[in-house]
Structure formats: C-alpha cells, structure tokens
PDB file of C-alpha atoms in Angstrom:
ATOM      1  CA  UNK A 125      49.935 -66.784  39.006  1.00 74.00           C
ATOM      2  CA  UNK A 126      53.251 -65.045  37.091  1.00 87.00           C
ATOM      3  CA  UNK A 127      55.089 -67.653  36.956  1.00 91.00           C
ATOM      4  CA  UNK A 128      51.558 -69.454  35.463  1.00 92.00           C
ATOM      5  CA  UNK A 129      51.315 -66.537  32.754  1.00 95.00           C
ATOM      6  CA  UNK A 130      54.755 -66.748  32.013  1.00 96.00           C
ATOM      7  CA  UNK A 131      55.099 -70.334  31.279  1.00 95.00           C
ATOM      8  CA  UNK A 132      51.817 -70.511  29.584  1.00 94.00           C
ATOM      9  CA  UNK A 133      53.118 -67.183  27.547  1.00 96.00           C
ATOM     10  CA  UNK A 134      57.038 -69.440  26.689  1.00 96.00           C
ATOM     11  CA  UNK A 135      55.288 -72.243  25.562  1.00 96.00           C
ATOM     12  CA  UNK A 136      53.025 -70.679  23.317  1.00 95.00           C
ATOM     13  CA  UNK A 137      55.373 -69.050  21.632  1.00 96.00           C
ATOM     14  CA  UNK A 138      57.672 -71.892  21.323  1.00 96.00           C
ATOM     15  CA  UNK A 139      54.814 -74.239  19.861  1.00 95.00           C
ATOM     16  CA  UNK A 140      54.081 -71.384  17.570  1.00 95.00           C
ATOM     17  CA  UNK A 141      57.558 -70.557  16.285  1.00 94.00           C
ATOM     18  CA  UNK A 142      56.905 -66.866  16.388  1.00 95.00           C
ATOM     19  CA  UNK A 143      59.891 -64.905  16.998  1.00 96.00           C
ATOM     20  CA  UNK A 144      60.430 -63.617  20.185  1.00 95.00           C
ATOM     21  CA  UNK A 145      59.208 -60.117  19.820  1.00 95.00           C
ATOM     22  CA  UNK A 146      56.183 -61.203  19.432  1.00 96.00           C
ATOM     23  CA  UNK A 147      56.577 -61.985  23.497  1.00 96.00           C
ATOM     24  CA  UNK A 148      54.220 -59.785  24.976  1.00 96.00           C
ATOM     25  CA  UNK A 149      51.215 -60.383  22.497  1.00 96.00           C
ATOM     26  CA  UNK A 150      51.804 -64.053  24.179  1.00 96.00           C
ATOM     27  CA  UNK A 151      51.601 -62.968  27.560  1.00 97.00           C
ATOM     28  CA  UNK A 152      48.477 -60.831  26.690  1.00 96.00           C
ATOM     29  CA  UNK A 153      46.997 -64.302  24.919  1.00 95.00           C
ATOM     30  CA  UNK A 154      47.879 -66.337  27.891  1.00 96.00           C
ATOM     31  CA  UNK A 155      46.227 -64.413  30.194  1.00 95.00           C
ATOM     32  CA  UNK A 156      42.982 -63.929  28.232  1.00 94.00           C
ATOM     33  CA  UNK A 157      42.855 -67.992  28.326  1.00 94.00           C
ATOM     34  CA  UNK A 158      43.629 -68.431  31.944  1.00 92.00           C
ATOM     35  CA  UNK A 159      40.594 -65.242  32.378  1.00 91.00           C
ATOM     36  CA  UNK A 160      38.230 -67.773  30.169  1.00 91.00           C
ATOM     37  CA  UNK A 161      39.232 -70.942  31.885  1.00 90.00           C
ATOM     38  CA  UNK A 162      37.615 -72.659  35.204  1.00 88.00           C
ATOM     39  CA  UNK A 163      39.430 -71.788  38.390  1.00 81.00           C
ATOM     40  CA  UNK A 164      39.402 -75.278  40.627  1.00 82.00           C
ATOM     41  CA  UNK A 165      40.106 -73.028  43.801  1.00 82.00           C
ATOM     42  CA  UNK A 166      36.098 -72.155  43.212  1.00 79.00           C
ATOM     43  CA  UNK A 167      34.727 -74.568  44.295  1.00 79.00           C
ATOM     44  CA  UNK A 168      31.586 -73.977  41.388  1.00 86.00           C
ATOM     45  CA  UNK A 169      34.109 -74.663  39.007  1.00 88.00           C
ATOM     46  CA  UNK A 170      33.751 -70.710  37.105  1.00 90.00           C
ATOM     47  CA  UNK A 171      36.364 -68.817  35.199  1.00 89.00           C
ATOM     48  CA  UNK A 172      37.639 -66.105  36.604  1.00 89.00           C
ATOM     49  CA  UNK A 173      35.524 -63.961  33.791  1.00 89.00           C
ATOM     50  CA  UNK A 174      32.038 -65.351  34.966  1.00 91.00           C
ATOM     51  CA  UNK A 175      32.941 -64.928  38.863  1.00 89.00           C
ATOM     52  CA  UNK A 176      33.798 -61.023  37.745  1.00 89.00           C
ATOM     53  CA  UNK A 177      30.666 -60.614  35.210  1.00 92.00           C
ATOM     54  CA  UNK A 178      28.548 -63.471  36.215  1.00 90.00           C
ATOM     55  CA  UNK A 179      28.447 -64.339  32.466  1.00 90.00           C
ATOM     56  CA  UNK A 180      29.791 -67.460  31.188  1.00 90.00           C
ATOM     57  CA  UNK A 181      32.521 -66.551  28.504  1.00 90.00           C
ATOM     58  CA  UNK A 182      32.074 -67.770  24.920  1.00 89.00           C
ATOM     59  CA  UNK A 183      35.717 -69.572  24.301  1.00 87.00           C
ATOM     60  CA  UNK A 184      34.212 -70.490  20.637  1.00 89.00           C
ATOM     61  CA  UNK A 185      37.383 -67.562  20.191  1.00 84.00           C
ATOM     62  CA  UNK A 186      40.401 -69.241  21.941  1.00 90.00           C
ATOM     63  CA  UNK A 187      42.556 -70.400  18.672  1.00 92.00           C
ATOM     64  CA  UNK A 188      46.131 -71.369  18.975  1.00 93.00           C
ATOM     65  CA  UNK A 189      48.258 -68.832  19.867  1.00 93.00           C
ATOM     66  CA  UNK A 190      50.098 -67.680  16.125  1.00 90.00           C
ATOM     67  CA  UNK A 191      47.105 -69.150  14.010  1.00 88.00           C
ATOM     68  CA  UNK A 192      45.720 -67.097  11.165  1.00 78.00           C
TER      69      UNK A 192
END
C-alpha cells in the first residue's frame, strides 16, 4: 500500500505541474482517494471509508489534484 500512495502521490503531482514542495499535500490527497475508493480485496466491493464508518463516502469532492 506505500508504494500505492507513493506512486499515486508522483503522478499527481507530475500531471499537475506543482512544484515539488508541494509533495506531501499529494501524498495526503492520494490517500484520501484511495480511503474513498472500492477495495476489490472486499469482496462487497466498499471503500475502505464505508467498511470503517459503514457510510458510503460522498466523492462529489475528489477534484484533480492542483485544481482551483
């Protein structure tokens, strides 16, 4: 799952063009979307979020990473 959030987190910020300080905000983004995204080793098919709350997340949210 790093390696996951780290990728995700690279390629964000490459598609973006942020600079790079701006590193960590894309790990934190990255992992919010993986929290809010279905799991396939579940086999109902829930996001991490809804197994932990039981409520299905609202990803109405989820922009591009860098968008205004």
């Amino acid at each position: 799952m790093h390696q996951t959030v780290l990728n995700m987190a690279r390629c964000m910020l490459f598609a973006s063009g942020l600079p790079l300080y701006f590193w960590g905000d894309g790990v934190e983004y990255a992992v919010y979307v993986l929290n809010r995204s279905s799991c396939s080793a579940n086999p109902k098919r829930m996001s991490p979020l809804e197994m932990l709350t039981g409520t299905v997340p609202n990803v109405a949210d989820v922009v591009a990473f860098g968008s205004p």
